[in-house]
Short mmCIF file of N, CA and C in Angstrom, two decimals:
data_model
loop_
_atom_site.label_atom_id
_atom_site.label_comp_id
_atom_site.label_asym_id
_atom_site.label_seq_id
_atom_site.Cartn_x
_atom_site.Cartn_y
_atom_site.Cartn_z
N MET A 1 -27.17 -16.88 18.69
CA MET A 1 -26.36 -15.70 18.39
C MET A 1 -24.99 -15.87 19.05
N THR A 2 -23.99 -15.36 18.44
CA THR A 2 -22.63 -15.49 18.96
C THR A 2 -22.27 -14.35 19.90
N ASP A 3 -21.31 -14.60 20.76
CA ASP A 3 -20.87 -13.58 21.70
C ASP A 3 -19.72 -12.75 21.15
N ILE A 4 -19.30 -13.02 19.95
CA ILE A 4 -18.18 -12.28 19.36
C ILE A 4 -18.67 -10.90 18.92
N PRO A 5 -17.98 -9.83 19.37
CA PRO A 5 -18.44 -8.48 19.01
C PRO A 5 -18.23 -8.19 17.52
N TRP A 6 -19.05 -7.30 16.98
CA TRP A 6 -18.97 -6.92 15.58
C TRP A 6 -17.61 -6.33 15.24
N THR A 7 -16.98 -5.67 16.21
CA THR A 7 -15.68 -5.05 15.94
C THR A 7 -14.65 -6.10 15.52
N TRP A 8 -14.75 -7.27 16.09
CA TRP A 8 -13.81 -8.35 15.77
C TRP A 8 -13.94 -8.75 14.30
N PHE A 9 -15.17 -8.92 13.84
CA PHE A 9 -15.40 -9.32 12.45
C PHE A 9 -14.95 -8.23 11.47
N VAL A 10 -15.30 -7.00 11.77
CA VAL A 10 -14.96 -5.90 10.87
C VAL A 10 -13.45 -5.67 10.87
N MET A 11 -12.82 -5.80 12.04
CA MET A 11 -11.37 -5.63 12.12
C MET A 11 -10.67 -6.68 11.26
N ARG A 12 -11.06 -7.93 11.37
CA ARG A 12 -10.45 -9.00 10.57
C ARG A 12 -10.67 -8.77 9.08
N ALA A 13 -11.89 -8.44 8.72
CA ALA A 13 -12.21 -8.23 7.30
C ALA A 13 -11.43 -7.04 6.74
N SER A 14 -11.34 -5.96 7.51
CA SER A 14 -10.61 -4.78 7.01
C SER A 14 -9.13 -5.09 6.84
N GLY A 15 -8.57 -5.91 7.70
CA GLY A 15 -7.17 -6.30 7.55
C GLY A 15 -6.94 -7.14 6.30
N LEU A 16 -7.83 -8.10 6.06
CA LEU A 16 -7.70 -8.96 4.87
C LEU A 16 -7.86 -8.16 3.59
N VAL A 17 -8.86 -7.30 3.55
CA VAL A 17 -9.09 -6.50 2.34
C VAL A 17 -7.96 -5.49 2.16
N ALA A 18 -7.43 -4.93 3.25
CA ALA A 18 -6.31 -4.00 3.14
C ALA A 18 -5.09 -4.68 2.51
N VAL A 19 -4.80 -5.91 2.92
CA VAL A 19 -3.68 -6.65 2.32
C VAL A 19 -3.92 -6.87 0.83
N ALA A 20 -5.14 -7.22 0.46
CA ALA A 20 -5.46 -7.42 -0.95
C ALA A 20 -5.29 -6.12 -1.74
N LEU A 21 -5.76 -5.00 -1.19
CA LEU A 21 -5.63 -3.72 -1.88
C LEU A 21 -4.17 -3.26 -1.96
N LEU A 22 -3.41 -3.48 -0.88
CA LEU A 22 -1.99 -3.14 -0.93
C LEU A 22 -1.25 -3.98 -1.96
N THR A 23 -1.65 -5.24 -2.09
CA THR A 23 -1.05 -6.10 -3.12
C THR A 23 -1.35 -5.55 -4.51
N LEU A 24 -2.59 -5.16 -4.74
CA LEU A 24 -2.96 -4.57 -6.03
C LEU A 24 -2.14 -3.31 -6.30
N ALA A 25 -2.00 -2.45 -5.29
CA ALA A 25 -1.24 -1.22 -5.46
C ALA A 25 0.23 -1.51 -5.78
N VAL A 26 0.82 -2.48 -5.09
CA VAL A 26 2.22 -2.83 -5.33
C VAL A 26 2.39 -3.41 -6.73
N VAL A 27 1.51 -4.32 -7.12
CA VAL A 27 1.60 -4.94 -8.45
C VAL A 27 1.50 -3.88 -9.54
N LEU A 28 0.53 -2.97 -9.42
CA LEU A 28 0.38 -1.92 -10.43
C LEU A 28 1.55 -0.94 -10.40
N GLY A 29 2.10 -0.70 -9.23
CA GLY A 29 3.28 0.15 -9.15
C GLY A 29 4.49 -0.46 -9.83
N ILE A 30 4.56 -1.78 -9.82
CA ILE A 30 5.69 -2.48 -10.45
C ILE A 30 5.51 -2.55 -11.96
N ILE A 31 4.34 -2.94 -12.43
CA ILE A 31 4.16 -3.15 -13.87
C ILE A 31 3.67 -1.92 -14.61
N GLY A 32 3.12 -0.95 -13.91
CA GLY A 32 2.56 0.24 -14.55
C GLY A 32 3.49 0.94 -15.53
N PRO A 33 4.75 1.17 -15.16
CA PRO A 33 5.65 1.88 -16.08
C PRO A 33 5.92 1.12 -17.38
N ARG A 34 5.66 -0.16 -17.43
CA ARG A 34 5.91 -0.95 -18.64
C ARG A 34 4.69 -1.04 -19.55
N LEU A 35 3.57 -0.47 -19.15
CA LEU A 35 2.34 -0.57 -19.91
C LEU A 35 2.26 0.51 -21.00
N ALA A 36 1.40 0.28 -21.96
CA ALA A 36 1.14 1.28 -23.00
C ALA A 36 0.53 2.52 -22.34
N PRO A 37 0.65 3.68 -22.97
CA PRO A 37 0.22 4.92 -22.32
C PRO A 37 -1.21 4.91 -21.77
N THR A 38 -2.17 4.43 -22.53
CA THR A 38 -3.56 4.42 -22.03
C THR A 38 -3.70 3.47 -20.85
N ALA A 39 -3.13 2.29 -20.96
CA ALA A 39 -3.18 1.33 -19.85
C ALA A 39 -2.42 1.86 -18.65
N ARG A 40 -1.34 2.59 -18.90
CA ARG A 40 -0.56 3.16 -17.81
C ARG A 40 -1.39 4.17 -17.02
N LEU A 41 -2.14 5.01 -17.72
CA LEU A 41 -2.99 5.98 -17.03
C LEU A 41 -4.04 5.28 -16.18
N THR A 42 -4.63 4.23 -16.71
CA THR A 42 -5.61 3.46 -15.95
C THR A 42 -4.95 2.81 -14.74
N SER A 43 -3.75 2.26 -14.94
CA SER A 43 -3.06 1.61 -13.82
C SER A 43 -2.70 2.60 -12.73
N ILE A 44 -2.35 3.82 -13.11
CA ILE A 44 -2.03 4.85 -12.11
C ILE A 44 -3.28 5.18 -11.29
N THR A 45 -4.41 5.32 -11.97
CA THR A 45 -5.66 5.63 -11.29
C THR A 45 -6.05 4.52 -10.31
N VAL A 46 -5.97 3.28 -10.76
CA VAL A 46 -6.32 2.15 -9.90
C VAL A 46 -5.30 2.00 -8.77
N HIS A 47 -4.01 2.23 -9.08
CA HIS A 47 -2.95 2.17 -8.06
C HIS A 47 -3.25 3.17 -6.94
N ARG A 48 -3.58 4.39 -7.31
CA ARG A 48 -3.87 5.42 -6.30
C ARG A 48 -5.12 5.07 -5.50
N ALA A 49 -6.16 4.62 -6.19
CA ALA A 49 -7.41 4.28 -5.49
C ALA A 49 -7.18 3.12 -4.52
N ALA A 50 -6.45 2.10 -4.96
CA ALA A 50 -6.17 0.96 -4.09
C ALA A 50 -5.32 1.38 -2.90
N SER A 51 -4.37 2.27 -3.13
CA SER A 51 -3.51 2.75 -2.04
C SER A 51 -4.31 3.54 -1.00
N VAL A 52 -5.15 4.44 -1.48
CA VAL A 52 -5.96 5.25 -0.56
C VAL A 52 -6.96 4.37 0.20
N ALA A 53 -7.63 3.49 -0.52
CA ALA A 53 -8.61 2.61 0.14
C ALA A 53 -7.90 1.68 1.13
N GLY A 54 -6.74 1.16 0.76
CA GLY A 54 -5.97 0.30 1.67
C GLY A 54 -5.56 1.05 2.93
N ALA A 55 -5.10 2.30 2.75
CA ALA A 55 -4.70 3.11 3.92
C ALA A 55 -5.90 3.40 4.82
N ALA A 56 -7.04 3.69 4.21
CA ALA A 56 -8.25 3.94 5.00
C ALA A 56 -8.66 2.70 5.79
N LEU A 57 -8.56 1.54 5.15
CA LEU A 57 -8.89 0.30 5.86
C LEU A 57 -7.90 0.01 6.98
N ILE A 58 -6.64 0.38 6.78
CA ILE A 58 -5.65 0.20 7.85
C ILE A 58 -6.01 1.06 9.05
N VAL A 59 -6.41 2.30 8.80
CA VAL A 59 -6.84 3.17 9.90
C VAL A 59 -8.01 2.54 10.64
N GLY A 60 -9.02 2.06 9.90
CA GLY A 60 -10.15 1.40 10.54
C GLY A 60 -9.73 0.15 11.29
N HIS A 61 -8.82 -0.62 10.71
CA HIS A 61 -8.31 -1.83 11.34
C HIS A 61 -7.65 -1.51 12.69
N VAL A 62 -6.85 -0.46 12.69
CA VAL A 62 -6.13 -0.07 13.92
C VAL A 62 -7.11 0.44 14.97
N VAL A 63 -8.03 1.30 14.58
CA VAL A 63 -9.01 1.83 15.54
C VAL A 63 -9.85 0.70 16.14
N LEU A 64 -10.29 -0.22 15.28
CA LEU A 64 -11.09 -1.33 15.79
C LEU A 64 -10.27 -2.26 16.68
N ALA A 65 -8.98 -2.42 16.40
CA ALA A 65 -8.13 -3.25 17.26
C ALA A 65 -8.01 -2.63 18.65
N ILE A 66 -8.01 -1.32 18.71
CA ILE A 66 -7.88 -0.65 20.01
C ILE A 66 -9.19 -0.73 20.80
N ILE A 67 -10.33 -0.57 20.12
CA ILE A 67 -11.59 -0.57 20.86
C ILE A 67 -12.17 -1.98 21.06
N ASP A 68 -11.62 -2.96 20.36
CA ASP A 68 -12.13 -4.32 20.49
C ASP A 68 -11.90 -4.84 21.91
N GLN A 69 -12.84 -5.65 22.40
CA GLN A 69 -12.78 -6.13 23.77
C GLN A 69 -12.06 -7.47 23.89
N TRP A 70 -11.80 -8.15 22.80
CA TRP A 70 -11.19 -9.46 22.87
C TRP A 70 -9.67 -9.42 22.99
N ILE A 71 -9.08 -8.36 22.48
CA ILE A 71 -7.62 -8.23 22.59
C ILE A 71 -7.30 -6.96 23.37
N THR A 72 -6.13 -6.95 23.98
CA THR A 72 -5.69 -5.78 24.72
C THR A 72 -4.61 -5.10 23.91
N LEU A 73 -4.95 -3.94 23.34
CA LEU A 73 -4.02 -3.19 22.51
C LEU A 73 -4.25 -1.72 22.79
N ASP A 74 -3.17 -0.97 23.00
CA ASP A 74 -3.30 0.45 23.24
C ASP A 74 -2.55 1.23 22.17
N TRP A 75 -2.71 2.55 22.18
CA TRP A 75 -2.11 3.40 21.14
C TRP A 75 -0.60 3.25 21.02
N PRO A 76 0.16 3.20 22.12
CA PRO A 76 1.61 3.03 21.93
C PRO A 76 1.97 1.76 21.14
N ALA A 77 1.22 0.69 21.34
CA ALA A 77 1.51 -0.56 20.64
C ALA A 77 1.25 -0.44 19.14
N VAL A 78 0.39 0.49 18.75
CA VAL A 78 0.09 0.69 17.34
C VAL A 78 1.25 1.37 16.63
N LEU A 79 1.99 2.20 17.34
CA LEU A 79 3.06 2.99 16.72
C LEU A 79 4.46 2.54 17.09
N LEU A 80 4.61 1.84 18.21
CA LEU A 80 5.93 1.44 18.67
C LEU A 80 6.08 -0.08 18.61
N PRO A 81 6.88 -0.56 17.68
CA PRO A 81 7.07 -2.02 17.57
C PRO A 81 7.66 -2.61 18.84
N GLY A 82 7.12 -3.71 19.28
CA GLY A 82 7.67 -4.44 20.41
C GLY A 82 7.10 -4.10 21.76
N VAL A 83 6.15 -3.17 21.86
CA VAL A 83 5.62 -2.81 23.18
C VAL A 83 4.26 -3.43 23.46
N ALA A 84 3.71 -4.15 22.52
CA ALA A 84 2.39 -4.76 22.71
C ALA A 84 2.49 -5.90 23.72
N GLY A 85 1.48 -6.01 24.55
CA GLY A 85 1.43 -7.11 25.50
C GLY A 85 0.86 -8.38 24.89
N TRP A 86 0.16 -8.24 23.78
CA TRP A 86 -0.48 -9.36 23.10
C TRP A 86 0.18 -9.53 21.74
N GLN A 87 0.61 -10.75 21.43
CA GLN A 87 1.23 -11.06 20.14
C GLN A 87 2.30 -10.03 19.77
N ARG A 88 3.30 -9.90 20.63
CA ARG A 88 4.31 -8.84 20.50
C ARG A 88 4.94 -8.77 19.11
N TRP A 89 5.36 -9.90 18.55
CA TRP A 89 6.04 -9.88 17.25
C TRP A 89 5.09 -9.52 16.11
N GLY A 90 3.95 -10.13 16.09
CA GLY A 90 2.99 -9.85 15.03
C GLY A 90 2.47 -8.42 15.06
N VAL A 91 2.13 -7.94 16.26
CA VAL A 91 1.68 -6.55 16.40
C VAL A 91 2.84 -5.60 16.09
N GLY A 92 4.05 -5.99 16.44
CA GLY A 92 5.22 -5.17 16.13
C GLY A 92 5.41 -4.99 14.63
N LEU A 93 5.20 -6.06 13.86
CA LEU A 93 5.27 -5.93 12.40
C LEU A 93 4.20 -4.96 11.89
N GLY A 94 3.01 -5.08 12.45
CA GLY A 94 1.93 -4.16 12.07
C GLY A 94 2.25 -2.73 12.45
N ALA A 95 2.82 -2.52 13.63
CA ALA A 95 3.19 -1.16 14.06
C ALA A 95 4.25 -0.56 13.14
N LEU A 96 5.23 -1.36 12.77
CA LEU A 96 6.25 -0.87 11.85
C LEU A 96 5.63 -0.53 10.49
N ALA A 97 4.70 -1.35 10.03
CA ALA A 97 4.00 -1.06 8.77
C ALA A 97 3.21 0.24 8.88
N VAL A 98 2.57 0.48 10.02
CA VAL A 98 1.83 1.72 10.23
C VAL A 98 2.78 2.92 10.21
N ASP A 99 3.92 2.81 10.89
CA ASP A 99 4.89 3.91 10.91
C ASP A 99 5.37 4.25 9.50
N LEU A 100 5.71 3.23 8.73
CA LEU A 100 6.19 3.47 7.37
C LEU A 100 5.07 3.99 6.47
N THR A 101 3.84 3.55 6.73
CA THR A 101 2.70 4.06 5.96
C THR A 101 2.49 5.54 6.24
N ILE A 102 2.68 5.95 7.47
CA ILE A 102 2.57 7.38 7.81
C ILE A 102 3.61 8.17 7.02
N ALA A 103 4.84 7.67 6.95
CA ALA A 103 5.88 8.34 6.16
C ALA A 103 5.49 8.41 4.69
N LEU A 104 4.92 7.33 4.17
CA LEU A 104 4.46 7.32 2.78
C LEU A 104 3.37 8.36 2.54
N LEU A 105 2.40 8.41 3.45
CA LEU A 105 1.30 9.35 3.28
C LEU A 105 1.77 10.80 3.37
N LEU A 106 2.67 11.09 4.30
CA LEU A 106 3.18 12.46 4.45
C LEU A 106 3.96 12.90 3.22
N THR A 107 4.84 12.03 2.72
CA THR A 107 5.62 12.42 1.55
C THR A 107 4.76 12.45 0.29
N THR A 108 3.74 11.62 0.22
CA THR A 108 2.84 11.66 -0.94
C THR A 108 2.06 12.98 -0.95
N ALA A 109 1.68 13.45 0.22
CA ALA A 109 0.95 14.71 0.31
C ALA A 109 1.82 15.89 -0.13
N THR A 110 3.13 15.75 -0.06
CA THR A 110 4.04 16.84 -0.43
C THR A 110 4.88 16.49 -1.66
N ARG A 111 4.44 15.54 -2.46
CA ARG A 111 5.26 15.06 -3.57
C ARG A 111 5.52 16.10 -4.64
N LEU A 112 4.62 17.03 -4.83
CA LEU A 112 4.86 18.08 -5.82
C LEU A 112 5.92 19.07 -5.36
N ARG A 113 6.03 19.23 -4.07
CA ARG A 113 7.01 20.16 -3.53
C ARG A 113 8.40 19.52 -3.44
N TRP A 114 8.43 18.24 -3.02
CA TRP A 114 9.70 17.52 -2.87
C TRP A 114 9.64 16.18 -3.60
N PRO A 115 9.69 16.20 -4.92
CA PRO A 115 9.52 14.95 -5.68
C PRO A 115 10.60 13.91 -5.42
N ARG A 116 11.83 14.35 -5.22
CA ARG A 116 12.90 13.36 -4.96
C ARG A 116 12.68 12.64 -3.65
N LEU A 117 12.31 13.37 -2.62
CA LEU A 117 12.02 12.76 -1.32
C LEU A 117 10.86 11.78 -1.45
N TRP A 118 9.82 12.18 -2.19
CA TRP A 118 8.68 11.30 -2.39
C TRP A 118 9.11 10.03 -3.11
N ARG A 119 9.88 10.16 -4.18
CA ARG A 119 10.28 8.99 -4.96
C ARG A 119 11.09 8.02 -4.09
N ARG A 120 12.01 8.54 -3.30
CA ARG A 120 12.83 7.68 -2.44
C ARG A 120 11.98 7.03 -1.35
N THR A 121 11.12 7.81 -0.74
CA THR A 121 10.29 7.28 0.34
C THR A 121 9.26 6.31 -0.22
N HIS A 122 8.84 6.51 -1.45
CA HIS A 122 7.82 5.65 -2.06
C HIS A 122 8.30 4.20 -2.16
N LEU A 123 9.60 3.99 -2.20
CA LEU A 123 10.14 2.63 -2.23
C LEU A 123 9.84 1.87 -0.94
N VAL A 124 9.48 2.58 0.10
CA VAL A 124 9.12 1.96 1.38
C VAL A 124 7.81 1.18 1.24
N ALA A 125 7.07 1.40 0.17
CA ALA A 125 5.82 0.67 -0.04
C ALA A 125 6.05 -0.84 -0.09
N TYR A 126 7.20 -1.26 -0.61
CA TYR A 126 7.47 -2.70 -0.69
C TYR A 126 7.62 -3.33 0.70
N PRO A 127 8.44 -2.75 1.58
CA PRO A 127 8.48 -3.32 2.94
C PRO A 127 7.16 -3.18 3.69
N VAL A 128 6.39 -2.12 3.43
CA VAL A 128 5.09 -1.98 4.09
C VAL A 128 4.21 -3.15 3.70
N TRP A 129 4.19 -3.48 2.41
CA TRP A 129 3.39 -4.62 1.95
C TRP A 129 3.85 -5.91 2.63
N ALA A 130 5.17 -6.15 2.64
CA ALA A 130 5.70 -7.38 3.24
C ALA A 130 5.40 -7.43 4.74
N LEU A 131 5.52 -6.31 5.44
CA LEU A 131 5.22 -6.27 6.87
C LEU A 131 3.73 -6.53 7.12
N ALA A 132 2.87 -5.99 6.27
CA ALA A 132 1.43 -6.21 6.42
C ALA A 132 1.09 -7.69 6.23
N VAL A 133 1.72 -8.32 5.25
CA VAL A 133 1.48 -9.75 5.03
C VAL A 133 2.00 -10.55 6.24
N GLY A 134 3.19 -10.22 6.72
CA GLY A 134 3.75 -10.90 7.90
C GLY A 134 2.88 -10.70 9.13
N HIS A 135 2.38 -9.48 9.31
CA HIS A 135 1.48 -9.18 10.43
C HIS A 135 0.24 -10.07 10.36
N GLY A 136 -0.35 -10.17 9.19
CA GLY A 136 -1.54 -11.01 9.02
C GLY A 136 -1.27 -12.47 9.30
N LEU A 137 -0.10 -12.94 8.88
CA LEU A 137 0.24 -14.34 9.12
C LEU A 137 0.47 -14.64 10.59
N LEU A 138 1.09 -13.70 11.31
CA LEU A 138 1.41 -13.94 12.72
C LEU A 138 0.24 -13.67 13.66
N VAL A 139 -0.58 -12.68 13.34
CA VAL A 139 -1.64 -12.26 14.25
C VAL A 139 -3.02 -12.69 13.78
N GLY A 140 -3.20 -12.80 12.49
CA GLY A 140 -4.52 -13.08 11.93
C GLY A 140 -5.12 -14.37 12.46
N THR A 141 -6.38 -14.30 12.80
CA THR A 141 -7.08 -15.47 13.32
C THR A 141 -7.71 -16.29 12.20
N ASP A 142 -7.72 -15.74 11.01
CA ASP A 142 -8.22 -16.46 9.84
C ASP A 142 -7.05 -17.17 9.19
N GLY A 143 -6.53 -18.18 9.88
CA GLY A 143 -5.30 -18.84 9.46
C GLY A 143 -5.27 -19.26 8.01
N THR A 144 -6.22 -20.07 7.59
CA THR A 144 -6.22 -20.56 6.22
C THR A 144 -6.47 -19.44 5.22
N THR A 145 -7.41 -18.56 5.52
CA THR A 145 -7.70 -17.45 4.62
C THR A 145 -6.48 -16.56 4.46
N MET A 146 -5.82 -16.23 5.55
CA MET A 146 -4.64 -15.37 5.46
C MET A 146 -3.50 -16.08 4.76
N GLN A 147 -3.34 -17.36 4.99
CA GLN A 147 -2.27 -18.09 4.31
C GLN A 147 -2.49 -18.11 2.80
N VAL A 148 -3.73 -18.33 2.38
CA VAL A 148 -4.03 -18.31 0.94
C VAL A 148 -3.81 -16.91 0.38
N LEU A 149 -4.28 -15.88 1.11
CA LEU A 149 -4.08 -14.50 0.67
C LEU A 149 -2.60 -14.15 0.60
N ALA A 150 -1.83 -14.57 1.59
CA ALA A 150 -0.38 -14.30 1.60
C ALA A 150 0.31 -14.99 0.43
N LEU A 151 -0.06 -16.23 0.18
CA LEU A 151 0.53 -16.97 -0.93
C LEU A 151 0.17 -16.35 -2.27
N ALA A 152 -1.11 -16.02 -2.45
CA ALA A 152 -1.54 -15.39 -3.71
C ALA A 152 -0.89 -14.02 -3.89
N SER A 153 -0.84 -13.23 -2.81
CA SER A 153 -0.24 -11.90 -2.88
C SER A 153 1.23 -11.98 -3.24
N THR A 154 1.94 -12.86 -2.57
CA THR A 154 3.38 -13.02 -2.83
C THR A 154 3.59 -13.48 -4.27
N GLY A 155 2.78 -14.43 -4.72
CA GLY A 155 2.89 -14.90 -6.10
C GLY A 155 2.66 -13.79 -7.11
N LEU A 156 1.64 -12.97 -6.88
CA LEU A 156 1.35 -11.87 -7.79
C LEU A 156 2.48 -10.83 -7.82
N VAL A 157 3.01 -10.51 -6.65
CA VAL A 157 4.10 -9.53 -6.60
C VAL A 157 5.35 -10.09 -7.30
N LEU A 158 5.68 -11.35 -7.04
CA LEU A 158 6.85 -11.95 -7.70
C LEU A 158 6.64 -12.05 -9.21
N LEU A 159 5.44 -12.39 -9.63
CA LEU A 159 5.14 -12.45 -11.06
C LEU A 159 5.26 -11.07 -11.72
N SER A 160 4.81 -10.04 -11.02
CA SER A 160 4.91 -8.69 -11.58
C SER A 160 6.37 -8.23 -11.63
N VAL A 161 7.17 -8.61 -10.64
CA VAL A 161 8.61 -8.29 -10.69
C VAL A 161 9.25 -8.99 -11.89
N ALA A 162 8.92 -10.25 -12.09
CA ALA A 162 9.47 -10.99 -13.23
C ALA A 162 9.04 -10.35 -14.55
N ALA A 163 7.77 -9.96 -14.64
CA ALA A 163 7.28 -9.32 -15.86
C ALA A 163 8.00 -8.00 -16.11
N ARG A 164 8.25 -7.26 -15.06
CA ARG A 164 8.95 -5.98 -15.23
C ARG A 164 10.39 -6.21 -15.67
N LEU A 165 11.01 -7.25 -15.15
CA LEU A 165 12.41 -7.52 -15.51
C LEU A 165 12.57 -8.00 -16.94
N VAL A 166 11.59 -8.73 -17.46
CA VAL A 166 11.74 -9.29 -18.81
C VAL A 166 11.18 -8.38 -19.91
N THR A 167 10.40 -7.37 -19.55
CA THR A 167 9.87 -6.46 -20.57
C THR A 167 10.79 -5.25 -20.69
N ARG A 168 10.85 -4.76 -21.91
CA ARG A 168 11.68 -3.58 -22.15
C ARG A 168 10.94 -2.33 -21.71
N PRO A 169 11.67 -1.37 -21.20
CA PRO A 169 11.02 -0.10 -20.84
C PRO A 169 10.45 0.57 -22.09
N ARG A 170 9.32 1.18 -21.94
CA ARG A 170 8.72 1.92 -23.05
C ARG A 170 9.46 3.23 -23.23
N ALA A 171 9.58 3.64 -24.46
CA ALA A 171 10.19 4.95 -24.73
C ALA A 171 9.29 6.02 -24.14
N ALA A 172 9.92 7.07 -23.72
CA ALA A 172 9.14 8.17 -23.15
C ALA A 172 8.15 8.66 -24.19
N SER A 173 6.88 8.56 -23.89
CA SER A 173 5.86 8.93 -24.85
C SER A 173 5.16 10.22 -24.46
N ARG A 174 5.78 10.95 -23.59
CA ARG A 174 5.18 12.22 -23.19
C ARG A 174 5.42 13.25 -24.28
N PRO A 175 4.40 13.99 -24.66
CA PRO A 175 4.60 15.03 -25.67
C PRO A 175 5.43 16.17 -25.09
N ALA A 176 6.23 16.76 -25.93
CA ALA A 176 7.04 17.89 -25.49
C ALA A 176 6.12 19.05 -25.16
N LEU A 177 6.42 19.72 -24.09
CA LEU A 177 5.62 20.86 -23.68
C LEU A 177 6.17 22.10 -24.38
N THR A 178 5.63 22.38 -25.53
CA THR A 178 6.06 23.56 -26.28
C THR A 178 4.86 24.43 -26.56
N ALA A 179 5.13 25.68 -26.72
CA ALA A 179 4.05 26.62 -27.02
C ALA A 179 3.65 26.45 -28.47
N PRO A 180 2.38 26.61 -28.78
CA PRO A 180 1.92 26.47 -30.16
C PRO A 180 2.62 27.42 -31.11
N ALA A 181 3.04 28.56 -30.65
CA ALA A 181 3.70 29.53 -31.52
C ALA A 181 5.01 29.01 -32.07
N GLU A 182 5.65 28.09 -31.37
CA GLU A 182 6.93 27.56 -31.85
C GLU A 182 6.76 26.69 -33.09
N HIS A 183 5.59 26.15 -33.30
CA HIS A 183 5.35 25.27 -34.43
C HIS A 183 4.86 26.03 -35.66
N ALA A 184 4.37 27.20 -35.47
CA ALA A 184 3.83 27.96 -36.58
C ALA A 184 4.92 28.87 -37.17
N THR A 185 4.77 29.16 -38.42
CA THR A 185 5.69 30.10 -39.07
C THR A 185 4.96 31.41 -39.26
N VAL A 186 5.68 32.39 -39.71
CA VAL A 186 5.08 33.70 -39.93
C VAL A 186 4.00 33.58 -41.00
N GLY A 187 2.86 34.10 -40.73
CA GLY A 187 1.75 34.09 -41.67
C GLY A 187 1.05 32.74 -41.75
N GLY A 188 1.42 31.78 -40.93
CA GLY A 188 0.76 30.49 -40.91
C GLY A 188 1.24 29.54 -41.97
N ALA A 189 2.16 29.91 -42.86
CA ALA A 189 2.67 29.01 -43.88
C ALA A 189 3.78 28.14 -43.33
N ARG A 190 3.93 26.98 -43.89
CA ARG A 190 4.97 26.09 -43.43
C ARG A 190 6.03 25.94 -44.47
#
């Protein structure tokens, strides 16, 4: 039996899966608006699910990093870039990603009230993804696995950006919100 605590394994796995889910969310966020209406609705659903699951895994990743016995990490290091005593640069990238993720989550929770703020803040998802990949590359102990994941993730995001740039935007296919009475004539005749 190994002396490595279970928290170490779960922390590493949650970080890797979180990067994969964030990549999926970013890719769908980029190409979703160019899809046909039915596919667009599906992409929005999967985008949201991947985002929520990725955020939940990040929370678990952070909590496990703090309680893990192999590394020394405290709460300030999770939120303040550059204060970690262990792997200062890599943990700093992760802390910055956590801070920006908190901003994303807060504005997403209030997006119906302040849609412009949400839309502007939502663009922070791209640096969050890049910071998470950088964090994994600098701190991750699964060197080869993280390098392959980083390469695949970067390739998918770049491919989705290229696809978005070369495809034409779809015409707005939303039905006009009109009352049924506006379409009918007096007595039901047309």
